mmCIF file of C-alpha atoms and ligand atoms in Angstrom:
data_model
loop_
_atom_site.group_PDB
_atom_site.id
_atom_site.type_symbol
_atom_site.label_atom_id
_atom_site.label_comp_id
_atom_site.label_asym_id
_atom_site.label_seq_id
_atom_site.Cartn_x
_atom_site.Cartn_y
_atom_site.Cartn_z
ATOM 1 C CA UNK A 266 81.331 56.966 21.119
ATOM 2 C CA UNK A 267 83.142 54.207 20.858
ATOM 3 C CA UNK A 268 81.702 50.813 22.162
ATOM 4 C CA UNK A 269 83.887 51.118 25.285
ATOM 5 C CA UNK A 270 83.191 54.537 26.113
ATOM 6 C CA UNK A 271 79.254 53.337 25.411
ATOM 7 C CA UNK A 272 79.841 50.603 28.071
ATOM 8 C CA UNK A 273 81.789 53.198 30.445
ATOM 9 C CA UNK A 274 79.027 55.479 30.353
ATOM 10 C CA UNK A 275 76.315 53.125 30.985
ATOM 11 C CA UNK A 276 78.017 51.962 33.968
ATOM 12 C CA UNK A 277 78.427 55.619 35.343
ATOM 13 C CA UNK A 278 74.505 55.570 34.823
ATOM 14 C CA UNK A 279 73.853 52.534 36.938
ATOM 15 C CA UNK A 280 75.314 53.738 40.121
ATOM 16 C CA UNK A 281 73.989 56.675 41.834
ATOM 17 C CA UNK A 282 77.356 58.708 43.279
ATOM 18 C CA UNK A 283 75.437 61.344 45.252
ATOM 19 C CA UNK A 284 76.550 64.191 42.935
ATOM 20 C CA UNK A 285 77.214 64.992 39.353
ATOM 21 C CA UNK A 286 79.679 62.705 37.828
ATOM 22 C CA UNK A 287 82.346 65.119 36.204
ATOM 23 C CA UNK A 288 84.833 62.628 34.720
ATOM 24 C CA UNK A 289 86.147 59.201 34.472
ATOM 25 C CA UNK A 290 89.937 58.575 34.120
ATOM 26 C CA UNK A 291 91.743 55.184 33.649
ATOM 27 C CA UNK A 292 93.622 54.536 36.920
ATOM 28 C CA UNK A 293 96.138 52.157 38.227
ATOM 29 C CA UNK A 294 98.428 49.501 36.952
ATOM 30 C CA UNK A 295 96.817 46.560 37.811
ATOM 31 C CA UNK A 296 97.400 43.802 34.928
ATOM 32 C CA UNK A 297 93.861 42.577 35.220
ATOM 33 C CA UNK A 298 90.604 44.614 35.619
ATOM 34 C CA UNK A 299 89.903 47.927 33.737
ATOM 35 C CA UNK A 300 89.883 50.513 36.594
ATOM 36 C CA UNK A 301 88.778 53.997 36.385
ATOM 37 C CA UNK A 302 88.738 56.861 38.961
ATOM 38 C CA UNK A 303 85.375 58.608 38.929
ATOM 39 C CA UNK A 304 85.505 62.156 40.114
ATOM 40 C CA UNK A 305 82.097 63.481 41.392
ATOM 41 C CA UNK A 306 80.676 66.722 42.576
ATOM 42 C CA UNK A 307 78.214 66.699 45.155
ATOM 43 C CA UNK A 308 76.608 70.060 45.255
ATOM 44 C CA UNK A 309 78.708 72.528 47.288
ATOM 45 C CA UNK A 310 81.038 69.991 48.762
ATOM 46 C CA UNK A 311 84.234 68.903 47.791
ATOM 47 C CA UNK A 312 84.673 66.572 44.964
ATOM 48 C CA UNK A 313 84.274 63.072 45.785
ATOM 49 C CA UNK A 314 86.086 60.119 43.975
ATOM 50 C CA UNK A 315 85.442 56.452 43.366
ATOM 51 C CA UNK A 316 86.990 53.705 41.902
ATOM 52 C CA UNK A 317 84.845 51.880 38.999
ATOM 53 C CA UNK A 318 86.036 48.794 37.803
ATOM 54 C CA UNK A 319 85.091 46.321 34.945
ATOM 55 C CA UNK A 320 86.072 43.091 36.397
ATOM 56 C CA UNK A 321 88.291 40.944 33.797
ATOM 57 C CA UNK A 322 85.747 38.539 32.193
ATOM 58 C CA UNK A 323 88.879 36.865 31.038
ATOM 59 C CA UNK A 324 90.037 36.158 34.371
ATOM 60 C CA UNK A 325 87.058 35.712 36.236
ATOM 61 C CA UNK A 326 84.024 33.656 34.795
ATOM 62 C CA UNK A 327 81.653 34.121 37.545
ATOM 63 C CA UNK A 328 81.636 37.820 38.578
ATOM 64 C CA UNK A 329 78.932 37.014 40.714
ATOM 65 C CA UNK A 330 80.620 34.772 42.817
ATOM 66 C CA UNK A 331 83.616 37.360 43.041
ATOM 67 C CA UNK A 332 81.216 39.939 44.217
ATOM 68 C CA UNK A 333 79.506 37.791 46.870
ATOM 69 C CA UNK A 334 83.055 36.717 48.103
ATOM 70 C CA UNK A 335 84.056 40.284 48.528
ATOM 71 C CA UNK A 336 80.742 41.184 50.134
ATOM 72 C CA UNK A 337 80.848 38.559 52.886
ATOM 73 C CA UNK A 338 84.477 39.212 53.294
ATOM 74 C CA UNK A 339 84.518 42.926 53.534
ATOM 75 C CA UNK A 340 81.563 43.068 55.878
ATOM 76 C CA UNK A 341 83.346 40.385 58.194
ATOM 77 C CA UNK A 342 86.427 42.407 58.335
ATOM 78 C CA UNK A 343 84.595 45.889 58.892
ATOM 79 C CA UNK A 344 83.132 44.124 62.113
ATOM 80 C CA UNK A 345 86.920 42.872 62.859
ATOM 81 C CA UNK A 346 88.481 46.271 62.318
ATOM 82 C CA UNK A 347 85.706 48.084 64.614
ATOM 83 C CA UNK A 348 86.083 45.721 67.384
ATOM 84 C CA UNK A 349 89.712 46.448 67.415
ATOM 85 C CA UNK A 350 89.062 50.001 67.338
ATOM 86 C CA UNK A 351 89.979 50.782 63.741
ATOM 87 C CA UNK A 352 88.359 52.709 61.155
ATOM 88 C CA UNK A 353 86.028 50.258 58.970
ATOM 89 C CA UNK A 354 85.447 52.690 56.117
ATOM 90 C CA UNK A 355 89.018 53.158 55.337
ATOM 91 C CA UNK A 356 90.728 49.926 56.634
ATOM 92 C CA UNK A 357 88.845 47.652 54.294
ATOM 93 C CA UNK A 358 87.273 48.211 51.189
ATOM 94 C CA UNK A 359 83.558 49.209 50.750
ATOM 95 C CA UNK A 360 81.114 48.252 48.235
ATOM 96 C CA UNK A 361 78.869 50.799 46.709
ATOM 97 C CA UNK A 362 75.770 49.476 45.660
ATOM 98 C CA UNK A 363 74.171 49.906 42.065
ATOM 99 C CA UNK A 364 70.684 51.731 41.874
ATOM 100 C CA UNK A 365 69.361 48.482 41.528
ATOM 101 C CA UNK A 366 70.681 47.467 44.898
ATOM 102 C CA UNK A 367 72.939 44.857 43.484
ATOM 103 C CA UNK A 368 76.863 44.862 43.994
ATOM 104 C CA UNK A 369 77.311 45.243 40.065
ATOM 105 C CA UNK A 370 76.046 46.265 36.858
ATOM 106 C CA UNK A 371 76.415 44.001 33.750
ATOM 107 C CA UNK A 372 77.003 45.526 30.567
ATOM 108 C CA UNK A 373 75.207 43.763 27.082
ATOM 109 C CA UNK A 374 78.883 41.790 26.711
ATOM 110 C CA UNK A 375 78.336 40.237 30.181
ATOM 111 C CA UNK A 376 80.966 42.623 31.462
ATOM 112 C CA UNK A 377 80.508 43.203 35.452
ATOM 113 C CA UNK A 378 81.039 46.714 36.738
ATOM 114 C CA UNK A 379 81.554 47.390 40.474
ATOM 115 C CA UNK A 380 82.299 50.608 42.500
ATOM 116 C CA UNK A 381 84.344 51.518 45.638
ATOM 117 C CA UNK A 382 84.710 54.886 47.280
ATOM 118 C CA UNK A 383 88.005 55.743 46.502
ATOM 119 C CA UNK A 384 89.959 55.487 49.936
ATOM 120 C CA UNK A 385 91.481 59.152 50.005
ATOM 121 C CA UNK A 386 94.876 60.269 51.491
ATOM 122 C CA UNK A 387 96.788 57.011 50.549
ATOM 123 C CA UNK A 388 99.448 55.924 48.023
ATOM 124 C CA UNK A 389 99.879 52.936 46.103
ATOM 125 C CA UNK A 390 103.777 51.968 45.500
ATOM 126 C CA UNK A 391 104.917 49.930 42.472
ATOM 127 C CA UNK A 392 108.118 49.404 44.045
ATOM 128 C CA UNK A 393 109.205 48.990 47.781
ATOM 129 C CA UNK A 394 111.499 52.009 48.215
ATOM 130 C CA UNK A 395 112.526 51.276 51.690
ATOM 131 C CA UNK A 396 112.577 48.246 53.990
ATOM 132 C CA UNK A 397 110.091 50.143 56.554
ATOM 133 C CA UNK A 398 107.394 50.852 53.895
ATOM 134 C CA UNK A 399 107.941 46.938 52.775
ATOM 135 C CA UNK A 400 107.224 45.802 56.323
ATOM 136 C CA UNK A 401 104.188 47.961 56.920
ATOM 137 C CA UNK A 402 102.953 46.269 54.066
ATOM 138 C CA UNK A 403 103.575 42.847 55.505
ATOM 139 C CA UNK A 404 101.709 43.675 58.813
ATOM 140 C CA UNK A 405 98.900 44.404 56.765
ATOM 141 C CA UNK A 406 98.664 41.172 54.844
ATOM 142 C CA UNK A 407 99.984 39.155 58.020
ATOM 143 C CA UNK A 408 96.756 40.725 59.733
ATOM 144 C CA UNK A 409 94.400 40.286 56.820
ATOM 145 C CA UNK A 410 95.164 36.565 57.165
ATOM 146 C CA UNK A 411 94.910 36.675 60.935
ATOM 147 C CA UNK A 412 91.454 38.563 60.760
ATOM 148 C CA UNK A 413 89.949 36.089 58.526
ATOM 149 C CA UNK A 414 91.122 33.229 60.656
ATOM 150 C CA UNK A 415 87.752 32.184 61.652
ATOM 151 C CA UNK A 416 86.025 33.372 58.516
ATOM 152 C CA UNK A 417 83.953 30.322 57.226
ATOM 153 C CA UNK A 418 86.001 29.254 54.128
ATOM 154 C CA UNK A 419 83.445 27.026 52.941
ATOM 155 C CA UNK A 420 81.370 29.874 51.738
ATOM 156 C CA UNK A 421 83.769 31.252 49.828
ATOM 157 C CA UNK A 422 83.576 30.436 46.094
ATOM 158 C CA UNK A 423 86.877 29.657 44.167
ATOM 159 C CA UNK A 424 86.820 32.365 41.826
ATOM 160 C CA UNK A 425 89.801 31.405 39.549
ATOM 161 C CA UNK A 426 90.255 27.499 39.876
ATOM 162 C CA UNK A 427 93.450 25.981 40.626
ATOM 163 C CA UNK A 428 94.710 29.709 40.743
ATOM 164 C CA UNK A 429 98.060 28.546 42.634
ATOM 165 C CA UNK A 430 98.326 25.166 41.650
ATOM 166 C CA UNK A 431 101.756 25.499 40.520
ATOM 167 C CA UNK A 432 101.825 21.929 38.998
ATOM 168 C CA UNK A 433 98.742 22.879 36.986
ATOM 169 C CA UNK A 434 100.452 26.052 35.818
ATOM 170 C CA UNK A 435 103.302 23.793 34.434
ATOM 171 C CA UNK A 436 100.879 21.776 32.506
ATOM 172 C CA UNK A 437 99.635 24.933 31.148
ATOM 173 C CA UNK A 438 103.025 26.386 30.068
ATOM 174 C CA UNK A 439 103.939 22.945 28.547
ATOM 175 C CA UNK A 440 100.880 23.100 26.319
ATOM 176 C CA UNK A 441 101.422 26.566 25.409
ATOM 177 C CA UNK A 442 105.164 25.662 24.337
ATOM 178 C CA UNK A 443 103.528 22.640 22.257
ATOM 179 C CA UNK A 444 100.874 24.726 20.430
ATOM 180 C CA UNK A 445 102.964 27.565 19.801
ATOM 181 C CA UNK A 446 100.068 29.394 18.366
ATOM 182 C CA UNK A 447 102.208 32.685 17.994
ATOM 183 C CA UNK A 448 105.410 31.083 16.815
ATOM 184 C CA UNK A 449 107.051 32.544 19.628
ATOM 185 C CA UNK A 450 108.744 29.488 21.033
ATOM 186 C CA UNK A 451 112.005 29.267 19.183
ATOM 187 C CA UNK A 452 112.818 32.842 20.647
ATOM 188 C CA UNK A 453 112.324 31.702 24.066
ATOM 189 C CA UNK A 454 114.544 28.537 24.589
ATOM 190 C CA UNK A 455 116.397 29.363 27.861
ATOM 191 C CA UNK A 456 113.168 29.994 29.690
ATOM 192 C CA UNK A 457 111.061 27.005 29.133
ATOM 193 C CA UNK A 458 114.373 25.200 29.767
ATOM 194 C CA UNK A 459 114.660 26.955 33.174
ATOM 195 C CA UNK A 460 111.320 25.539 34.412
ATOM 196 C CA UNK A 461 112.042 22.112 33.063
ATOM 197 C CA UNK A 462 114.847 22.298 35.421
ATOM 198 C CA UNK A 463 112.763 23.145 38.371
ATOM 199 C CA UNK A 464 109.388 20.818 37.589
ATOM 200 C CA UNK A 465 109.914 19.081 40.974
ATOM 201 C CA UNK A 466 109.759 22.501 42.724
ATOM 202 C CA UNK A 467 106.353 22.813 41.432
ATOM 203 C CA UNK A 468 105.074 20.225 43.751
ATOM 204 C CA UNK A 469 106.625 21.108 47.126
ATOM 205 C CA UNK A 470 103.983 23.229 48.617
ATOM 206 C CA UNK A 471 101.011 21.380 47.129
ATOM 207 C CA UNK A 472 102.745 18.069 48.072
ATOM 208 C CA UNK A 473 102.734 19.535 51.680
ATOM 209 C CA UNK A 474 99.192 20.376 51.442
ATOM 210 C CA UNK A 475 98.172 16.996 50.300
ATOM 211 C CA UNK A 476 100.171 15.391 53.238
ATOM 212 C CA UNK A 477 98.480 17.555 55.735
ATOM 213 C CA UNK A 478 101.472 19.576 56.626
ATOM 214 C CA UNK A 479 100.150 22.921 55.598
ATOM 215 C CA UNK A 480 96.292 23.696 56.202
ATOM 216 C CA UNK A 481 94.030 25.751 53.727
ATOM 217 C CA UNK A 482 93.353 29.137 55.379
ATOM 218 C CA UNK A 483 91.142 31.783 53.562
ATOM 219 C CA UNK A 484 94.106 34.037 51.892
ATOM 220 C CA UNK A 485 94.333 37.125 49.549
ATOM 221 C CA UNK A 486 96.309 35.228 46.976
ATOM 222 C CA UNK A 487 97.441 38.640 44.926
ATOM 223 C CA UNK A 488 99.390 40.158 47.938
ATOM 224 C CA UNK A 489 101.669 42.275 45.588
ATOM 225 C CA UNK A 490 102.718 45.684 47.282
ATOM 226 C CA UNK A 491 100.226 47.587 44.716
ATOM 227 C CA UNK A 492 97.428 45.925 46.496
ATOM 228 C CA UNK A 493 97.688 47.449 49.916
ATOM 229 C CA UNK A 494 97.192 51.341 50.108
ATOM 230 C CA UNK A 495 99.436 53.448 52.536
ATOM 231 C CA UNK A 496 98.364 56.146 54.522
ATOM 232 C CA UNK A 497 100.123 59.187 53.232
ATOM 233 C CA UNK A 498 99.839 61.146 56.725
ATOM 234 C CA UNK A 499 101.351 57.639 58.830
ATOM 235 C CA UNK A 500 103.331 56.212 55.779
ATOM 236 C CA UNK A 501 101.613 52.836 57.203
ATOM 237 C CA UNK A 502 99.825 50.412 55.439
ATOM 238 C CA UNK A 503 96.014 51.179 55.855
ATOM 239 C CA UNK A 504 93.965 48.836 53.534
ATOM 240 C CA UNK A 505 94.244 45.719 51.635
ATOM 241 C CA UNK A 506 92.854 45.641 48.201
ATOM 242 C CA UNK A 507 91.964 43.927 45.227
ATOM 243 C CA UNK A 508 89.768 41.035 47.047
ATOM 244 C CA UNK A 509 88.823 39.395 43.790
ATOM 245 C CA UNK A 510 91.185 36.336 44.427
ATOM 246 C CA UNK A 511 90.165 35.988 48.244
ATOM 247 C CA UNK A 512 89.687 32.425 48.628
ATOM 248 C CA UNK A 513 90.960 29.240 50.457
ATOM 249 C CA UNK A 514 94.634 28.967 50.036
ATOM 250 C CA UNK A 515 98.178 28.936 51.558
ATOM 251 C CA UNK A 516 99.345 31.117 53.571
ATOM 252 C CA UNK A 517 103.074 30.599 52.606
ATOM 253 C CA UNK A 518 101.461 31.967 48.953
ATOM 254 C CA UNK A 519 100.466 35.036 50.527
ATOM 255 C CA UNK A 520 103.827 35.523 51.958
ATOM 256 C CA UNK A 521 105.812 34.542 48.865
ATOM 257 C CA UNK A 522 103.786 36.599 46.361
ATOM 258 C CA UNK A 523 104.761 39.782 48.275
ATOM 259 C CA UNK A 524 108.485 38.765 48.360
ATOM 260 C CA UNK A 525 108.357 38.069 44.662
ATOM 261 C CA UNK A 526 107.378 41.488 43.692
ATOM 262 C CA UNK A 527 108.897 43.887 46.366
ATOM 263 C CA UNK A 528 111.976 41.915 47.440
ATOM 264 C CA UNK A 529 113.927 43.799 44.877
ATOM 265 C CA UNK A 530 114.500 47.460 43.414
ATOM 266 C CA UNK A 531 112.734 46.983 39.917
ATOM 267 C CA UNK A 532 109.748 47.102 38.497
ATOM 268 C CA UNK A 533 108.202 43.693 37.521
ATOM 269 C CA UNK A 534 108.942 44.312 33.669
ATOM 270 C CA UNK A 535 112.541 45.707 33.740
ATOM 271 C CA UNK A 536 113.990 44.916 30.826
ATOM 272 C CA UNK A 537 117.836 45.225 32.216
ATOM 273 C CA UNK A 538 118.188 42.229 34.316
ATOM 274 C CA UNK A 539 121.398 43.526 35.626
ATOM 275 C CA UNK A 540 119.484 45.526 37.763
ATOM 276 C CA UNK A 541 117.340 42.793 39.047
ATOM 277 C CA UNK A 542 118.335 41.256 42.223
ATOM 278 C CA UNK A 543 116.673 39.392 45.260
ATOM 279 C CA UNK A 544 117.021 41.540 48.193
ATOM 280 C CA UNK A 545 117.738 39.710 51.569
ATOM 281 C CA UNK A 546 117.298 42.966 53.685
ATOM 282 C CA UNK A 547 113.772 43.342 52.192
ATOM 283 C CA UNK A 548 113.133 39.810 52.773
ATOM 284 C CA UNK A 549 113.935 40.246 56.123
ATOM 285 C CA UNK A 550 111.872 43.344 56.897
ATOM 286 C CA UNK A 551 108.781 41.497 55.066
ATOM 287 C CA UNK A 552 109.134 38.174 57.117
ATOM 288 C CA UNK A 553 109.360 40.434 60.773
ATOM 289 C CA UNK A 554 106.307 42.251 59.733
ATOM 290 C CA UNK A 555 104.432 39.523 58.274
ATOM 291 C CA UNK A 556 104.807 37.427 61.463
ATOM 292 C CA UNK A 557 104.182 40.500 63.605
ATOM 293 C CA UNK A 558 100.691 40.928 61.600
ATOM 294 C CA UNK A 559 100.096 37.173 61.765
ATOM 295 C CA UNK A 560 100.563 37.297 65.674
ATOM 296 C CA UNK A 561 101.198 33.488 65.825
ATOM 297 C CA UNK A 562 98.273 32.532 63.695
ATOM 298 C CA UNK A 563 100.852 30.386 61.686
ATOM 299 C CA UNK A 564 101.994 27.079 62.374
ATOM 300 C CA UNK A 565 105.663 25.664 62.735
ATOM 301 C CA UNK A 566 105.206 23.850 59.328
ATOM 302 C CA UNK A 567 103.952 27.246 57.795
ATOM 303 C CA UNK A 568 106.884 28.981 59.186
ATOM 304 C CA UNK A 569 109.332 26.174 57.722
ATOM 305 C CA UNK A 570 107.836 26.556 54.225
ATOM 306 C CA UNK A 571 107.762 30.641 53.888
ATOM 307 C CA UNK A 572 111.384 30.572 51.845
ATOM 308 C CA UNK A 573 109.306 28.034 49.696
ATOM 309 C CA UNK A 574 106.401 30.257 49.368
ATOM 310 C CA UNK A 575 108.815 33.001 47.881
ATOM 311 C CA UNK A 576 110.485 30.463 45.618
ATOM 312 C CA UNK A 577 107.342 28.826 44.399
ATOM 313 C CA UNK A 578 105.363 32.152 43.961
ATOM 314 C CA UNK A 579 108.006 33.845 41.828
ATOM 315 C CA UNK A 580 108.764 30.601 39.782
ATOM 316 C CA UNK A 581 104.903 30.143 39.184
ATOM 317 C CA UNK A 582 104.533 33.823 38.296
ATOM 318 C CA UNK A 583 107.190 33.509 35.730
ATOM 319 C CA UNK A 584 105.583 30.338 34.362
ATOM 320 C CA UNK A 585 101.919 32.342 34.112
ATOM 321 C CA UNK A 586 103.957 35.280 32.415
ATOM 322 C CA UNK A 587 105.687 32.875 29.974
ATOM 323 C CA UNK A 588 102.761 31.112 29.074
ATOM 324 C CA UNK A 589 100.543 34.160 28.554
ATOM 325 C CA UNK A 590 103.585 35.611 26.340
ATOM 326 C CA UNK A 591 103.436 32.191 23.981
ATOM 327 C CA UNK A 592 99.508 32.334 23.853
ATOM 328 C CA UNK A 593 99.595 35.842 22.448
ATOM 329 C CA UNK A 594 99.110 37.928 25.698
ATOM 330 C CA UNK A 595 95.297 37.307 26.396
ATOM 331 C CA UNK A 596 95.435 37.351 30.200
ATOM 332 C CA UNK A 597 97.621 40.170 31.571
ATOM 333 C CA UNK A 598 97.266 43.765 30.286
ATOM 334 C CA UNK A 599 100.356 44.751 28.081
ATOM 335 C CA UNK A 600 101.370 48.351 26.975
ATOM 336 C CA UNK A 601 104.018 47.004 24.675
ATOM 337 C CA UNK A 602 105.286 44.062 22.741
ATOM 338 C CA UNK A 603 107.564 41.440 24.580
ATOM 339 C CA UNK A 604 106.440 42.891 28.042
ATOM 340 C CA UNK A 605 105.220 39.460 29.350
ATOM 341 C CA UNK A 606 108.404 37.986 28.338
ATOM 342 C CA UNK A 607 110.067 40.649 30.091
ATOM 343 C CA UNK A 608 108.040 40.090 33.553
ATOM 344 C CA UNK A 609 109.019 36.341 32.994
ATOM 345 C CA UNK A 610 112.452 36.866 32.873
ATOM 346 C CA UNK A 611 112.666 39.321 35.981
ATOM 347 C CA UNK A 612 110.773 36.579 37.886
ATOM 348 C CA UNK A 613 113.290 33.833 36.798
ATOM 349 C CA UNK A 614 116.317 36.135 37.681
ATOM 350 C CA UNK A 615 114.615 36.763 41.145
ATOM 351 C CA UNK A 616 114.172 32.554 41.310
ATOM 352 C CA UNK A 617 117.698 31.902 40.603
ATOM 353 C CA UNK A 618 118.806 34.396 43.227
ATOM 354 C CA UNK A 619 116.611 32.931 45.919
ATOM 355 C CA UNK A 620 118.309 29.622 45.220
ATOM 356 C CA UNK A 621 121.655 31.281 45.850
ATOM 357 C CA UNK A 622 120.792 32.515 49.260
ATOM 358 C CA UNK A 623 118.554 29.651 50.214
ATOM 359 C CA UNK A 624 120.280 29.319 53.637
ATOM 360 C CA UNK A 625 120.276 32.932 54.392
ATOM 361 C CA UNK A 626 116.703 32.816 53.594
ATOM 362 C CA UNK A 627 115.842 30.200 56.093
ATOM 363 C CA UNK A 628 118.088 31.691 58.539
ATOM 364 C CA UNK A 629 115.966 35.024 58.442
ATOM 365 C CA UNK A 630 112.703 32.999 59.231
ATOM 366 C CA UNK A 631 114.003 31.238 61.867
ATOM 367 C CA UNK A 632 115.420 34.234 63.333
ATOM 368 C CA UNK A 633 111.556 35.785 63.877
ATOM 369 C CA UNK A 634 110.459 32.300 65.339
ATOM 370 C CA UNK A 635 108.859 32.814 68.892
HETATM 371 P P1 ADP B 110 93.705 44.787 39.583
HETATM 372 O O1 ADP B 110 92.995 43.600 39.796
HETATM 373 O O2 ADP B 110 93.348 45.243 37.968
HETATM 374 O O3 ADP B 110 95.016 45.071 39.813
HETATM 375 P P2 ADP B 110 92.979 46.814 41.736
HETATM 376 O O4 ADP B 110 91.871 46.266 42.489
HETATM 377 O O5 ADP B 110 94.198 46.011 42.168
HETATM 378 O O6 ADP B 110 92.826 46.205 39.957
HETATM 379 O O7 ADP B 110 92.889 48.233 41.343
HETATM 380 C C1 ADP B 110 93.557 49.024 40.522
HETATM 381 C C2 ADP B 110 94.508 50.280 41.254
HETATM 382 O O8 ADP B 110 93.547 51.158 41.618
HETATM 383 C C3 ADP B 110 95.394 49.765 42.648
HETATM 384 O O9 ADP B 110 96.331 49.321 42.494
HETATM 385 C C4 ADP B 110 94.987 51.117 43.217
HETATM 386 O O10 ADP B 110 95.918 52.195 42.786
HETATM 387 C C5 ADP B 110 93.750 51.649 42.641
HETATM 388 N N1 ADP B 110 92.730 51.200 43.724
HETATM 389 C C6 ADP B 110 91.791 50.149 43.896
HETATM 390 N N2 ADP B 110 90.734 50.395 44.643
HETATM 391 C C7 ADP B 110 90.988 51.623 45.389
HETATM 392 C C8 ADP B 110 90.346 52.419 46.267
HETATM 393 N N3 ADP B 110 89.187 51.996 46.986
HETATM 394 N N4 ADP B 110 90.677 53.408 46.680
HETATM 395 C C9 ADP B 110 91.992 54.293 46.128
HETATM 396 N N5 ADP B 110 92.683 53.294 45.106
HETATM 397 C C10 ADP B 110 92.138 52.383 44.779
HETATM 398 C C1 GN1 B 111 97.884 40.148 38.755
HETATM 399 O O1 GN1 B 111 95.497 41.987 39.384
HETATM 400 P P1 GN1 B 111 96.776 42.286 39.650
HETATM 401 O O2 GN1 B 111 97.606 43.238 38.954
HETATM 402 O O3 GN1 B 111 96.948 42.970 41.179
HETATM 403 C C2 GN1 B 111 97.369 38.747 38.742
HETATM 404 C C3 GN1 B 111 98.234 38.079 39.777
HETATM 405 C C4 GN1 B 111 99.549 38.233 39.360
HETATM 406 C C5 GN1 B 111 100.192 39.889 39.242
HETATM 407 C C6 GN1 B 111 101.499 39.821 38.678
HETATM 408 C C7 GN1 B 111 93.749 37.607 39.189
HETATM 409 O O4 GN1 B 111 97.856 40.965 39.625
HETATM 410 O O5 GN1 B 111 98.059 36.810 40.133
HETATM 411 O O6 GN1 B 111 100.743 37.782 40.302
HETATM 412 O O7 GN1 B 111 99.382 40.354 38.204
HETATM 413 N N1 GN1 B 111 96.134 38.712 39.153
HETATM 414 C C8 GN1 B 111 95.426 37.692 39.106
HETATM 415 O O8 GN1 B 111 101.745 41.103 38.784
HETATM 416 O O9 GN1 B 111 95.458 37.037 38.045
HETATM 417 MG MG1 MG B 112 95.560 45.010 41.697
#
């Protein structure tokens, strides 16, 4: 048995799944955690599934703080969902505690493992196929933010410091270019140049925050389409997942991160850039859905900055992929060499597209102001 298999087996032993574990397979396409789907056979009852995850120690240095945040936020959301007549077992994640009563099990390397019951009869999309589906995810993320509007933000840990600090991401990219530890800089001249031409942009949202124009809220911070589960029966977004980065942040970033991932028809690592283009109709659908879900929870200034959120999250994500490529792909999981560079290039193509239809993006937001 390899060490990885041994850790997995120990993690499985640390939880009581209420039935015999008949298998655990790698699952999903997240870039950060190691995710497994656990199949169990509880006596004569049908198979029950669970999600078992090893939280990335590389991304999250204090898993106890990640889990404390998730425990607090999910128990708060469950009350909100129940009060609104929803189903708290399906509309947010539920933590399955370990045999020792704690929210996670730690392996000998310090890796933290946690378990969620699998939310069944759902689907998870890697690409928005219709504006309607994209809009339903938008309503879910808008509603997520509204439901957490009064959550005590000061009780949340900052699970990844400076996570959406675009200025700091720029500094880290420059350091990676200067260090060039993999000798890859000579092969990527256009990409750092693309960022250099947009240095001032990196400060736009942060400056608005510093000036008190944009408020800090409890935000999700990783709102890509595959972080929401859609109900297979209704087609509607059901459950916002991947709560590791829920912490104080900017609403415009939550909006923008969804746009960068979903308002186009390609996967994030598409190698044929001629296929990658920003789709204003999908932007329109998402804007309408997000504002419907948020139900007036956003200020006028936040509405003004929504297009900036889209541009900045796309630029920032491209910067992060490029930095990781230059540093040797230690942060985002890759399945092939050059994948992080491909991911970076799709993001920069989308940024350039957004710049070209900037006025139309602003007009879309204005259309949905009440
Ligand atoms: P990562 O941080 O690596 O993206 P996620 O928490 O997003 O990890 O999980 C990876 C994938 O696992 C998701 O995209 C989704 O397909 C699936 N998943 C996670 N939690 C659940 C759950 N409770 N029920 C069903 N599927 C889930
Ligand atoms: C990561 O965890 P996942 O795959 O949902 C990353 C996001 C990036 C995204 C790019 C904790 O999201 O910030 O935008 O990849 N999550 C973390 O696809 O860094
Ligand atoms: Mg995810």
